Coordinates of C-alpha atoms and ligand atoms in Angstrom, one line a residue:
M393 CA -11.5 -18.9 -50.0
M394 CA -8.6 -17.7 -48.1
L395 CA -7.9 -14.5 -46.2
F396 CA -4.9 -12.3 -47.0
P397 CA -2.3 -13.4 -44.5
T398 CA -1.8 -11.0 -41.7
S399 CA -0.7 -11.4 -38.1
T400 CA -3.5 -10.6 -35.5
A401 CA -3.9 -11.2 -31.8
T402 CA -4.6 -14.9 -32.7
R403 CA -2.5 -15.4 -35.9
T404 CA 1.2 -15.3 -36.7
V405 CA 2.6 -14.8 -40.2
T406 CA 6.2 -15.6 -40.8
S407 CA 7.9 -14.6 -44.0
L408 CA 9.8 -17.3 -46.0
N409 CA 11.0 -14.7 -48.5
G410 CA 14.7 -14.5 -49.0
I411 CA 17.4 -16.5 -50.6
W412 CA 16.3 -20.1 -51.7
N413 CA 18.4 -22.8 -53.2
F414 CA 17.5 -23.3 -56.9
D415 CA 18.1 -25.6 -59.8
L416 CA 16.8 -26.4 -63.2
Q417 CA 15.5 -29.9 -63.6
Q418 CA 17.7 -31.4 -66.4
P419 CA 16.1 -33.4 -69.1
G420 CA 15.7 -37.0 -68.1
R421 CA 16.6 -36.3 -64.4
E422 CA 13.8 -36.2 -61.8
N423 CA 15.0 -34.6 -58.5
N424 CA 14.1 -36.5 -55.3
P425 CA 12.8 -34.1 -52.7
Q426 CA 13.4 -36.6 -50.0
T427 CA 17.1 -35.6 -50.1
K428 CA 18.4 -32.1 -50.1
L429 CA 18.6 -30.3 -53.4
S430 CA 22.2 -30.6 -54.5
T431 CA 23.0 -27.3 -56.1
D432 CA 25.2 -24.3 -55.7
K433 CA 22.7 -21.9 -57.3
V434 CA 20.5 -19.5 -55.4
M435 CA 17.5 -17.4 -56.2
A436 CA 15.8 -14.5 -54.4
V437 CA 12.1 -15.0 -53.6
P438 CA 9.8 -13.4 -54.5
A439 CA 10.9 -12.7 -58.0
S440 CA 11.1 -14.3 -61.4
F441 CA 14.1 -16.6 -61.8
N442 CA 14.8 -15.5 -65.4
D443 CA 16.8 -12.3 -64.9
Q444 CA 18.6 -13.2 -61.7
T445 CA 21.6 -14.9 -63.3
V446 CA 23.7 -14.4 -66.4
D447 CA 23.0 -17.9 -67.6
E448 CA 21.0 -18.0 -70.9
D449 CA 19.9 -21.6 -70.1
I450 CA 18.2 -20.3 -67.0
R451 CA 16.7 -17.3 -68.6
E452 CA 15.2 -19.2 -71.5
H453 CA 14.4 -22.4 -69.6
S454 CA 11.1 -24.1 -70.5
G455 CA 10.2 -27.0 -68.2
Y456 CA 10.7 -27.7 -64.5
V457 CA 12.8 -25.9 -61.8
W458 CA 13.3 -26.6 -58.1
Y459 CA 13.3 -24.1 -55.2
E460 CA 14.2 -25.2 -51.7
R461 CA 15.0 -23.7 -48.3
E462 CA 14.9 -24.6 -44.7
F463 CA 12.7 -22.7 -42.3
E464 CA 12.2 -22.7 -38.5
I465 CA 8.9 -23.4 -36.7
P466 CA 8.9 -22.0 -33.1
A467 CA 7.6 -24.6 -30.7
I468 CA 4.9 -22.2 -29.4
L469 CA 3.3 -22.3 -32.8
T470 CA 3.0 -26.1 -33.3
D471 CA -0.3 -26.3 -31.4
Q472 CA -1.9 -24.1 -34.0
R473 CA -3.0 -24.8 -37.5
L474 CA 0.0 -24.3 -39.8
T475 CA -0.2 -23.6 -43.5
L476 CA 2.2 -22.5 -46.2
H477 CA 0.8 -19.6 -48.2
F478 CA 2.0 -18.9 -51.7
G479 CA 0.9 -15.5 -53.1
S480 CA 1.5 -17.1 -56.5
A481 CA 3.7 -19.8 -58.1
T482 CA 4.1 -19.4 -61.8
H483 CA 2.6 -21.4 -63.5
E484 CA 2.3 -24.8 -61.7
A485 CA 3.7 -26.0 -58.4
W486 CA 4.2 -29.2 -56.5
V487 CA 5.1 -28.4 -52.9
Y488 CA 7.0 -30.8 -50.6
V489 CA 7.7 -30.4 -46.9
N490 CA 10.5 -32.6 -45.4
G491 CA 10.2 -34.7 -48.6
D492 CA 6.4 -35.3 -48.4
L493 CA 4.1 -33.9 -51.2
I494 CA 1.7 -31.6 -49.4
G495 CA -0.1 -30.1 -52.4
H496 CA -0.3 -28.9 -55.9
H497 CA -1.6 -25.8 -57.6
K498 CA -2.0 -24.9 -61.3
G499 CA -2.4 -21.3 -62.4
G500 CA 0.4 -18.7 -62.0
F501 CA -1.4 -15.6 -60.7
T502 CA -3.6 -16.6 -57.8
P503 CA -2.7 -17.6 -54.2
F504 CA -3.0 -21.0 -52.5
D505 CA -2.6 -22.3 -48.9
L506 CA -1.4 -25.8 -48.0
P507 CA -1.8 -27.3 -44.5
I508 CA 1.4 -28.8 -43.1
N509 CA 0.9 -29.9 -39.5
D510 CA 1.2 -33.6 -40.3
V511 CA 4.6 -33.3 -41.8
V512 CA 6.4 -30.7 -39.6
E513 CA 8.1 -30.5 -36.2
A514 CA 9.2 -27.6 -34.0
G515 CA 12.6 -26.5 -35.2
T516 CA 14.1 -26.9 -38.7
N517 CA 12.0 -28.0 -41.6
R518 CA 12.6 -28.1 -45.4
V519 CA 10.3 -26.9 -48.1
S520 CA 10.9 -27.9 -51.7
V521 CA 8.9 -26.6 -54.7
K522 CA 8.9 -28.1 -58.1
L523 CA 7.7 -25.5 -60.5
S524 CA 6.7 -25.7 -64.1
N525 CA 6.6 -22.8 -66.5
L526 CA 5.0 -24.8 -69.3
L527 CA 2.0 -23.4 -71.1
D528 CA -0.2 -25.1 -73.7
Q529 CA -3.7 -25.2 -75.2
T530 CA -5.2 -26.2 -71.8
T531 CA -3.6 -23.4 -69.7
L532 CA -4.1 -19.7 -69.1
P533 CA -2.2 -17.9 -70.5
V534 CA -2.2 -20.0 -73.7
G535 CA 1.1 -21.3 -75.0
N536 CA 2.2 -23.1 -78.1
Y537 CA 3.9 -26.2 -76.7
S538 CA 6.2 -28.5 -78.5
E539 CA 8.9 -31.1 -77.7
T540 CA 12.1 -32.1 -79.3
K541 CA 14.7 -34.7 -78.1
D542 CA 18.3 -34.0 -77.0
E543 CA 21.3 -36.1 -78.1
N544 CA 20.5 -38.6 -75.3
G545 CA 16.9 -39.1 -76.4
N546 CA 15.5 -37.0 -73.5
I547 CA 12.5 -34.8 -74.1
V548 CA 13.2 -31.0 -74.3
H549 CA 10.2 -28.7 -73.8
H550 CA 9.5 -25.6 -75.8
V551 CA 6.9 -22.9 -75.1
D552 CA 6.2 -20.2 -77.6
E553 CA 4.1 -17.5 -75.8
N554 CA 0.8 -17.0 -77.6
F555 CA 0.8 -13.5 -76.2
D556 CA 3.0 -10.3 -76.0
F557 CA 4.9 -10.6 -72.8
F558 CA 7.8 -12.6 -71.7
N559 CA 6.9 -15.9 -69.9
Y560 CA 8.5 -14.9 -66.6
A561 CA 8.2 -17.6 -64.0
G562 CA 9.2 -18.4 -60.4
L563 CA 7.9 -17.9 -56.9
H564 CA 6.6 -14.5 -57.8
R565 CA 4.8 -13.4 -54.6
N566 CA 5.3 -13.7 -50.9
V567 CA 5.7 -17.2 -49.4
E568 CA 4.6 -17.3 -45.7
L569 CA 4.2 -19.7 -42.8
V570 CA 0.7 -18.9 -41.4
A571 CA -0.3 -20.0 -37.9
T572 CA -4.0 -19.7 -37.1
P573 CA -6.1 -21.3 -34.3
W574 CA -7.8 -24.6 -35.2
T575 CA -11.2 -22.8 -35.1
Y576 CA -10.4 -20.1 -37.6
I577 CA -12.2 -17.6 -39.8
N578 CA -12.2 -19.0 -43.3
D579 CA -13.7 -16.3 -45.3
I580 CA -15.4 -12.9 -45.0
I581 CA -17.8 -11.6 -47.7
I582 CA -18.7 -8.0 -47.5
N583 CA -21.4 -6.5 -49.7
P584 CA -22.6 -3.0 -48.9
D585 CA -26.0 -1.9 -50.1
V586 CA -25.9 1.9 -50.3
N587 CA -28.7 4.5 -50.5
L588 CA -26.7 7.4 -52.0
D589 CA -29.4 10.0 -51.4
E590 CA -29.8 9.3 -47.7
E591 CA -26.1 8.5 -47.2
I592 CA -26.9 5.3 -45.4
A593 CA -25.8 1.7 -46.1
D594 CA -26.7 -1.8 -45.2
V595 CA -23.5 -3.7 -45.0
N596 CA -24.0 -7.4 -45.6
I597 CA -21.3 -9.4 -43.9
A598 CA -21.1 -13.2 -44.1
V599 CA -18.4 -14.9 -42.1
S600 CA -17.5 -18.5 -42.5
V601 CA -15.7 -20.3 -39.6
S602 CA -14.0 -23.7 -39.9
D603 CA -15.6 -25.1 -36.8
D604 CA -18.3 -24.6 -34.1
Y605 CA -18.0 -21.7 -31.7
D606 CA -20.1 -20.0 -29.1
E607 CA -20.2 -16.4 -30.2
I608 CA -19.2 -14.1 -33.0
K609 CA -18.7 -10.3 -32.7
I610 CA -18.6 -8.1 -35.8
K611 CA -17.6 -4.5 -35.4
I612 CA -17.4 -1.9 -38.1
K613 CA -14.9 0.8 -37.4
D614 CA -14.4 4.0 -39.3
E615 CA -11.1 5.6 -40.2
D616 CA -10.8 7.2 -36.8
G617 CA -11.2 3.8 -35.1
Q618 CA -14.7 4.6 -33.8
T619 CA -17.1 1.7 -33.8
V620 CA -20.0 2.7 -36.1
G621 CA -21.9 -0.6 -36.3
E622 CA -22.0 -4.0 -34.5
A623 CA -23.6 -7.4 -35.0
S624 CA -23.4 -10.8 -33.4
D625 CA -24.4 -13.2 -36.2
A626 CA -22.2 -14.8 -38.8
D627 CA -24.7 -13.5 -41.4
S628 CA -25.4 -10.0 -40.6
V629 CA -26.7 -6.7 -42.0
I630 CA -25.2 -3.7 -40.3
S631 CA -26.8 -0.4 -41.0
L632 CA -24.5 2.7 -41.2
S633 CA -25.5 6.3 -41.4
N634 CA -23.5 9.3 -42.6
V635 CA -21.7 7.0 -44.8
H636 CA -18.3 8.0 -46.1
L637 CA -18.1 6.7 -49.7
W638 CA -15.0 5.2 -51.3
Q639 CA -14.4 7.6 -54.2
P640 CA -11.9 7.4 -57.1
L641 CA -8.8 9.2 -55.7
G642 CA -10.7 9.8 -52.5
A643 CA -10.6 6.5 -50.8
Y644 CA -12.3 5.9 -47.5
L645 CA -11.9 2.5 -45.9
Y646 CA -13.8 1.0 -43.0
D647 CA -12.6 -2.0 -41.0
A648 CA -14.7 -5.1 -40.4
E649 CA -13.3 -6.5 -37.2
I650 CA -14.4 -10.1 -36.6
T651 CA -13.9 -12.0 -33.3
I652 CA -14.8 -15.6 -32.6
I653 CA -15.4 -16.7 -29.1
K654 CA -15.4 -20.2 -27.6
D655 CA -15.7 -21.2 -23.9
G656 CA -15.4 -17.5 -23.0
N657 CA -12.1 -17.0 -24.9
T658 CA -11.3 -15.3 -28.1
V659 CA -10.2 -18.0 -30.5
D660 CA -9.7 -16.1 -33.7
T661 CA -9.8 -12.5 -34.8
Y662 CA -9.3 -10.9 -38.2
T663 CA -9.8 -7.4 -39.6
E664 CA -10.9 -6.9 -43.2
P665 CA -10.8 -3.4 -44.7
F666 CA -13.5 -2.5 -47.1
G667 CA -14.9 0.5 -49.0
I668 CA -18.5 1.5 -49.7
R669 CA -19.4 2.6 -53.2
T670 CA -21.7 1.6 -56.1
V671 CA -20.8 0.7 -59.7
E672 CA -23.2 0.3 -62.6
A673 CA -23.0 0.4 -66.4
K674 CA -26.2 1.7 -67.9
D675 CA -27.7 4.1 -70.5
G676 CA -24.3 4.4 -72.2
Q677 CA -22.6 5.5 -69.0
F678 CA -20.4 4.0 -66.3
L679 CA -21.6 5.2 -62.9
I680 CA -19.5 5.2 -59.7
N681 CA -21.6 6.3 -56.7
G682 CA -24.3 7.3 -59.1
K683 CA -22.2 9.7 -61.2
P684 CA -20.9 9.2 -64.7
F685 CA -17.2 8.3 -64.3
Y686 CA -14.5 8.8 -67.0
F687 CA -11.6 6.3 -66.9
K688 CA -8.2 7.8 -67.5
G689 CA -5.3 5.5 -67.2
F690 CA -3.4 2.5 -68.4
G691 CA -3.0 -1.1 -69.2
K692 CA -0.1 -2.2 -67.1
H693 CA 2.1 -5.2 -66.6
E694 CA 3.8 -6.6 -63.5
D695 CA 7.2 -6.1 -65.1
T696 CA 10.4 -4.6 -63.7
Y697 CA 14.1 -5.0 -64.2
V698 CA 15.6 -8.0 -62.4
N699 CA 12.4 -8.9 -60.5
G700 CA 10.6 -9.7 -63.8
K701 CA 7.0 -10.5 -62.8
G702 CA 8.0 -10.8 -59.1
I703 CA 6.2 -8.5 -56.8
N704 CA 8.0 -5.2 -56.5
E705 CA 6.2 -3.0 -54.0
A706 CA 8.5 0.0 -54.4
Y707 CA 7.6 0.0 -58.1
N708 CA 3.9 -0.4 -57.2
V709 CA 4.1 2.7 -55.0
L710 CA 6.0 4.7 -57.6
D711 CA 3.7 3.6 -60.4
L712 CA 0.6 4.8 -58.5
N713 CA 2.4 8.1 -57.7
L714 CA 3.2 8.5 -61.4
L715 CA -0.4 7.6 -62.3
K716 CA -1.8 10.2 -59.9
Q717 CA 0.7 12.9 -61.2
M718 CA -0.6 12.1 -64.7
G719 CA -4.1 13.0 -63.7
A720 CA -5.1 9.4 -64.3
N721 CA -7.5 7.5 -62.0
S722 CA -7.4 3.8 -63.1
F723 CA -5.7 0.8 -64.7
R724 CA -6.4 -2.7 -65.9
T725 CA -4.5 -5.7 -64.5
S726 CA -3.6 -6.7 -68.0
H727 CA -3.3 -9.7 -68.5
Y728 CA -3.6 -11.6 -65.2
P729 CA -4.6 -10.8 -61.6
Y730 CA -1.9 -8.7 -59.9
S731 CA -0.6 -9.2 -56.4
E732 CA -3.1 -8.9 -53.6
E733 CA -0.7 -6.3 -52.1
M734 CA -1.3 -4.1 -55.2
M735 CA -5.1 -4.5 -54.8
R736 CA -4.9 -3.4 -51.2
L737 CA -2.8 -0.4 -52.2
C738 CA -5.3 0.6 -54.8
D739 CA -8.1 0.4 -52.2
R740 CA -6.1 2.8 -50.0
E741 CA -5.1 5.1 -52.8
G742 CA -8.5 5.3 -54.5
I743 CA -7.3 3.8 -57.8
V744 CA -10.1 2.3 -60.0
V745 CA -9.2 -1.2 -61.2
I746 CA -10.4 -3.4 -64.0
D747 CA -9.5 -6.9 -62.7
E748 CA -8.5 -9.3 -65.5
T749 CA -8.1 -13.1 -65.6
P750 CA -5.0 -14.6 -67.2
A751 CA -7.1 -15.6 -70.2
V752 CA -4.8 -14.2 -72.8
G753 CA -3.8 -15.8 -76.1
L754 CA -7.2 -17.3 -76.8
M755 CA -6.8 -16.9 -80.5
P756 CA -5.2 -18.8 -83.4
A757 CA -1.5 -18.4 -83.6
F758 CA -0.5 -15.0 -82.1
N759 CA 2.1 -13.0 -83.8
F760 CA 3.0 -9.3 -83.6
D761 CA 1.4 -8.4 -86.9
I762 CA -2.2 -7.5 -86.4
S763 CA -2.6 -6.3 -89.9
G764 CA -1.6 -9.7 -91.2
A765 CA -4.0 -11.3 -88.7
M766 CA -6.8 -9.1 -90.0
A767 CA -6.4 -10.4 -93.5
S768 CA -7.0 -13.9 -92.3
A769 CA -9.7 -13.2 -89.7
D770 CA -12.6 -14.1 -91.9
K771 CA -11.4 -17.5 -92.8
K772 CA -13.2 -20.5 -91.3
N773 CA -11.3 -21.5 -88.2
P774 CA -12.2 -24.3 -85.8
F775 CA -10.3 -22.6 -83.0
W776 CA -13.1 -22.6 -80.4
H777 CA -13.9 -26.2 -81.0
D778 CA -10.3 -27.3 -80.5
I779 CA -9.2 -25.1 -77.5
D780 CA -9.2 -26.9 -74.2
T781 CA -9.0 -24.0 -71.7
Q782 CA -12.5 -24.2 -70.2
E783 CA -11.5 -25.9 -67.0
A784 CA -8.6 -23.5 -66.4
H785 CA -10.8 -20.6 -67.3
K786 CA -13.5 -21.5 -64.7
Q787 CA -10.8 -22.0 -62.1
V788 CA -9.3 -18.6 -62.7
I789 CA -12.6 -16.8 -62.6
E790 CA -13.4 -18.6 -59.3
E791 CA -10.0 -17.8 -57.8
M792 CA -9.8 -14.2 -58.9
I793 CA -13.3 -13.4 -57.6
S794 CA -12.8 -15.3 -54.4
R795 CA -9.6 -13.4 -53.7
D796 CA -10.7 -9.9 -54.9
K797 CA -14.5 -9.8 -54.2
N798 CA -14.2 -7.4 -51.2
H799 CA -11.9 -4.8 -52.9
A800 CA -13.6 -1.5 -53.4
C801 CA -11.0 -0.6 -56.1
V802 CA -12.3 -3.4 -58.4
V803 CA -15.2 -2.0 -60.6
I804 CA -15.1 -4.4 -63.6
W805 CA -14.2 -8.0 -64.1
S806 CA -12.4 -8.7 -67.4
I807 CA -13.0 -12.3 -68.3
A808 CA -10.4 -12.4 -71.1
N809 CA -8.1 -10.2 -73.2
E810 CA -8.5 -10.3 -77.0
P811 CA -10.1 -13.7 -77.5
A812 CA -11.1 -14.6 -81.0
T813 CA -14.7 -13.5 -80.6
F814 CA -15.0 -12.9 -84.3
L815 CA -15.0 -16.7 -84.8
D816 CA -17.7 -19.2 -84.6
G817 CA -18.1 -21.0 -81.3
S818 CA -16.9 -18.0 -79.1
Y819 CA -20.3 -17.2 -77.8
E820 CA -20.9 -20.8 -76.7
Y821 CA -17.5 -20.7 -75.0
F822 CA -18.0 -17.4 -73.2
A823 CA -21.6 -17.4 -72.1
P824 CA -21.0 -19.9 -69.3
M825 CA -17.9 -17.9 -68.2
F826 CA -19.9 -14.7 -67.8
E827 CA -22.6 -16.6 -66.1
L828 CA -20.1 -18.0 -63.6
A829 CA -18.5 -14.6 -62.9
R830 CA -21.9 -13.0 -62.3
K831 CA -23.0 -15.8 -60.1
L832 CA -19.9 -15.7 -57.9
D833 CA -19.5 -11.9 -57.4
P834 CA -21.5 -10.9 -54.3
Q835 CA -21.3 -7.2 -55.5
K836 CA -22.5 -8.0 -59.0
R837 CA -19.9 -5.8 -60.7
P838 CA -20.1 -5.2 -64.4
C839 CA -18.3 -7.8 -66.6
T840 CA -16.6 -7.5 -69.9
F841 CA -14.0 -9.1 -72.1
V842 CA -11.4 -7.0 -74.0
N843 CA -12.2 -6.9 -77.7
I844 CA -9.5 -7.3 -80.3
M845 CA -9.3 -5.0 -83.3
L846 CA -10.2 -7.9 -85.7
S847 CA -13.6 -8.0 -84.1
T848 CA -15.2 -4.8 -85.3
A849 CA -18.8 -3.7 -84.8
G850 CA -21.1 -6.2 -86.3
K851 CA -18.4 -8.9 -86.6
D852 CA -18.1 -9.6 -82.9
R853 CA -20.2 -12.5 -81.6
C854 CA -19.9 -11.9 -77.8
T855 CA -20.8 -8.2 -77.3
D856 CA -24.3 -9.2 -76.0
L857 CA -22.5 -10.7 -72.9
V858 CA -20.8 -7.5 -71.8
D859 CA -21.9 -4.6 -69.6
I860 CA -19.3 -2.2 -71.0
L861 CA -17.5 -2.4 -74.3
A862 CA -13.7 -2.5 -73.8
L863 CA -11.9 -2.1 -77.1
N864 CA -8.2 -2.4 -78.0
R865 CA -7.6 -0.4 -81.1
Y866 CA -4.4 0.5 -83.0
Y867 CA -5.5 2.8 -85.8
G868 CA -2.4 4.8 -86.7
W869 CA -0.1 1.9 -85.5
Y870 CA -0.8 -1.6 -86.7
I871 CA -3.1 -0.3 -89.4
N872 CA -2.9 3.2 -91.1
T873 CA 0.7 3.2 -89.9
G874 CA 2.0 6.7 -89.9
D875 CA -1.2 8.0 -91.4
L876 CA -3.0 9.7 -88.5
K877 CA -5.6 11.4 -90.7
T878 CA -7.0 8.2 -92.2
A879 CA -6.6 6.6 -88.7
A880 CA -8.8 9.3 -87.2
K881 CA -11.5 8.8 -89.9
D882 CA -11.5 5.0 -89.6
Q883 CA -11.5 5.1 -85.8
E884 CA -14.4 7.5 -85.6
A885 CA -16.4 5.5 -88.0
E886 CA -15.9 2.3 -86.0
L887 CA -16.8 4.0 -82.7
R888 CA -20.0 5.5 -84.2
A889 CA -20.9 2.0 -85.5
W890 CA -20.5 0.5 -82.1
Q891 CA -22.6 3.3 -80.5
E892 CA -25.3 2.8 -83.0
L893 CA -25.4 -1.0 -82.5
Y894 CA -25.3 -0.9 -78.7
P895 CA -26.6 2.5 -77.6
D896 CA -27.0 1.4 -74.0
K897 CA -23.5 0.0 -73.5
P898 CA -20.8 2.5 -72.5
I899 CA -17.6 2.2 -74.6
M900 CA -14.0 2.6 -73.5
F901 CA -10.6 1.9 -75.0
T902 CA -8.6 -0.5 -72.9
E903 CA -5.6 -0.3 -75.3
F904 CA -4.3 2.1 -77.9
G905 CA -0.7 2.9 -78.4
A906 CA 2.4 3.3 -80.5
D907 CA 5.8 1.8 -80.0
T908 CA 8.2 4.7 -79.2
V909 CA 12.0 4.6 -78.6
A910 CA 12.7 7.0 -75.8
G911 CA 15.1 9.7 -77.1
M912 CA 14.2 9.2 -80.8
H913 CA 13.0 12.3 -82.5
S914 CA 11.7 13.2 -85.9
A915 CA 10.7 16.4 -87.7
Y916 CA 8.5 14.3 -90.0
N917 CA 6.3 12.6 -87.5
E918 CA 7.9 9.2 -88.0
P919 CA 6.6 6.2 -86.2
F920 CA 8.7 5.2 -83.2
S921 CA 9.6 8.8 -82.5
E922 CA 8.5 10.6 -79.4
E923 CA 6.8 13.2 -81.6
Y924 CA 4.7 10.5 -83.3
Q925 CA 3.6 9.1 -80.0
V926 CA 2.4 12.5 -78.9
N927 CA 0.5 13.1 -82.2
Y928 CA -1.0 9.6 -82.1
Y929 CA -2.4 10.4 -78.6
K930 CA -3.7 13.8 -79.8
M931 CA -5.5 12.2 -82.7
N932 CA -7.1 9.6 -80.4
A933 CA -8.2 12.3 -77.9
E934 CA -9.9 14.3 -80.6
V935 CA -11.9 11.3 -81.7
F936 CA -12.8 10.2 -78.1
D937 CA -14.2 13.7 -77.3
K938 CA -16.7 13.4 -80.2
I939 CA -18.3 10.2 -79.0
D940 CA -21.1 10.6 -76.4
N941 CA -21.0 7.1 -75.0
F942 CA -17.2 7.0 -74.8
V943 CA -16.4 6.7 -71.1
G944 CA -12.8 6.1 -70.8
E945 CA -9.3 5.8 -72.2
Q946 CA -6.7 3.4 -70.9
L947 CA -3.7 3.5 -73.1
W948 CA -1.2 0.8 -73.9
N949 CA 1.1 0.7 -72.0
F950 CA 2.1 2.5 -68.8
A951 CA 5.7 1.4 -69.2
D952 CA 7.9 -0.4 -71.7
F953 CA 8.0 -4.1 -70.9
Q954 CA 9.8 -7.3 -71.7
T955 CA 8.3 -9.7 -74.4
K956 CA 9.2 -12.8 -76.2
F957 CA 11.6 -12.5 -79.1
G958 CA 10.1 -11.3 -82.4
I959 CA 11.2 -9.1 -85.2
Q960 CA 8.7 -6.4 -84.2
R961 CA 10.1 -6.1 -80.7
V962 CA 13.5 -4.6 -79.8
Q963 CA 14.2 -5.5 -76.1
G964 CA 10.5 -5.7 -75.6
N965 CA 7.4 -3.7 -76.3
K966 CA 8.1 0.0 -76.4
K967 CA 4.6 1.4 -76.2
G968 CA 5.2 2.7 -72.7
I969 CA 4.7 6.3 -72.1
F970 CA 7.3 5.7 -69.4
T971 CA 10.4 3.7 -70.1
R972 CA 10.9 0.4 -68.2
S973 CA 12.8 2.4 -65.6
R974 CA 9.9 4.9 -65.4
E975 CA 11.4 7.9 -67.1
P976 CA 8.7 9.9 -69.0
K977 CA 8.6 10.1 -72.8
A978 CA 7.2 13.3 -74.3
A979 CA 3.7 11.7 -74.5
A980 CA 3.6 11.4 -70.7
I981 CA 3.9 15.2 -70.5
W982 CA 1.2 15.9 -73.1
L983 CA -1.2 13.3 -71.6
S984 CA -0.7 14.6 -68.1
Q985 CA -1.9 18.0 -69.3
R986 CA -5.0 16.4 -71.0
W987 CA -5.9 14.2 -68.1
N988 CA -5.3 16.8 -65.4
S989 CA -7.9 18.9 -67.2
I990 CA -10.5 16.1 -67.4
P991 CA -12.6 15.6 -64.2
N992 CA -13.2 12.1 -62.9
F993 CA -17.0 12.7 -63.1
N994 CA -19.4 14.2 -65.6
Y995 CA -16.9 14.7 -68.3
K996 CA -19.2 13.6 -71.1
K997 CA -22.7 14.5 -69.9
Ligands
GCB2298 C1 -2.6 -6.1 -77.9 C2 -2.4 -7.0 -76.7 C3 -1.2 -6.6 -75.8 C4 0.0 -6.2 -76.7 C5 -0.4 -5.1 -77.6 C6 0.7 -4.6 -78.5 O1 -3.6 -6.0 -78.5 O2 -3.6 -7.0 -75.9 O3 -0.9 -7.7 -75.0 O4 1.1 -6.0 -76.0 O5 -1.5 -5.4 -78.3 O6 1.5 -3.8 -78.2 O7 0.7 -5.2 -79.7

């Protein structure tokens, strides 16, 4: 319950991004935020801390770190309500201002706001953040946590990622000082109810305000700034005619302008952009605005050189330009909610998004060898009875939906990536999670989880919970390696089995891919060569085109990305169709030809 921070006629947002002081917390030494952090190290914010130095101890650090800076508060703002906004702090943060603890947040991919009026003065103030990057069996993502002792008997923390990306950490997104009036708009919920035939919509708008007020004005403006609807109740339905729909790659955004009036004066005003569109999964199709949509696109990561998982808006813009040039229309926020800035950009650009929680690693000991894992998948395993992530899982569902509920770009909630849904206990774990997501989403978007290759048709215990089947499959890579003929046969058989078992559920691939070293070539179709990656995608495309209910292909991955160390990874995961610096591999050229010839709508039927 928190609006995206923007300055308005009544609000002032001041960036605290820039160079902060930084230090690792050494084993056995707790820093005292009452005194200034004594360090000569600095870090840029927002960004991961890992790749900003040439110090291996910093890059590989597991445990606690400290960030600190001074900031100025103009005297004219001190009569207002002041908060510090963190776009994210990965993974757990304790925030101190002038030495006083003002709040704590756990979960590395969602924002939080902390009130600070009681502890600040006009002029210079100091903010200190103690950050933990520890992960274990209670957190999302899930980590394998262990401890050893150093030569002085102090505890040393270790985290082994139970997932395939590097555990980047830091103040990853914008940090801002937000000044609002004391009577302020808390939240805005927008839920358009569209009649597609008549091109009219009833836009339900619910505004919550922190305090009493005399009057509220809601205006809906179109892209030309013309007022097309008005209301004067915090809970209103505003009817619009000649509705401009938000379409994939044809975005149209209205503005909901909210003004709160008290004693004849405007006390707060805020504008929330929104799009009008419908989404529905039914009869083996995925409908956007009533028409069968075909997903073309990627699983991505927030992952760039130096910034790590820190927000990188130039890369966001470039990535969406590359995506559009490819003829793609969509991506998944694998494997955590991306920055709010990216969601707003996708709203504007008409990019269709599957929004995913950080629930990744919900399976017994992750390693890179899926074929090995397949061999042991049937063994009795108490995993779901032992795991302790329920609380964190509910929290991330709440925080993700609360933040992203109004975004037109979001068409599906992904509750988890590759959980062990082939094991006993998974249905009992997931049923309440799906129930919660469906209850919280005002727009009642379709929900899914992303299914792992071990959990084939008939074996999976949670498919009844999903509106659309989202499968990650690696025929021709982790199994049938180098044998695309057998891969095609096995893949087709599996897809037909799913279609037969669940004829009403549309099916899509949310991952398929092959590691490829840019510049490596082979006349013999060798795995890791650019030729193999092209042929792998050709094989997949032929199978997809045979399956009626197959409604989308999101490959793995948009770009090469950094991972933890492992003997199957050489400087990270190389399944990108672009390199980490976004140069195309041969597959990008082939796929762009395929995707540019596939329409967004009515491809299958
Ligand atoms: C998966 C995971 C993804 C990995 C990918 C791979 O199934 O969802 O996080 O990076 O496979 O390349 O192995």
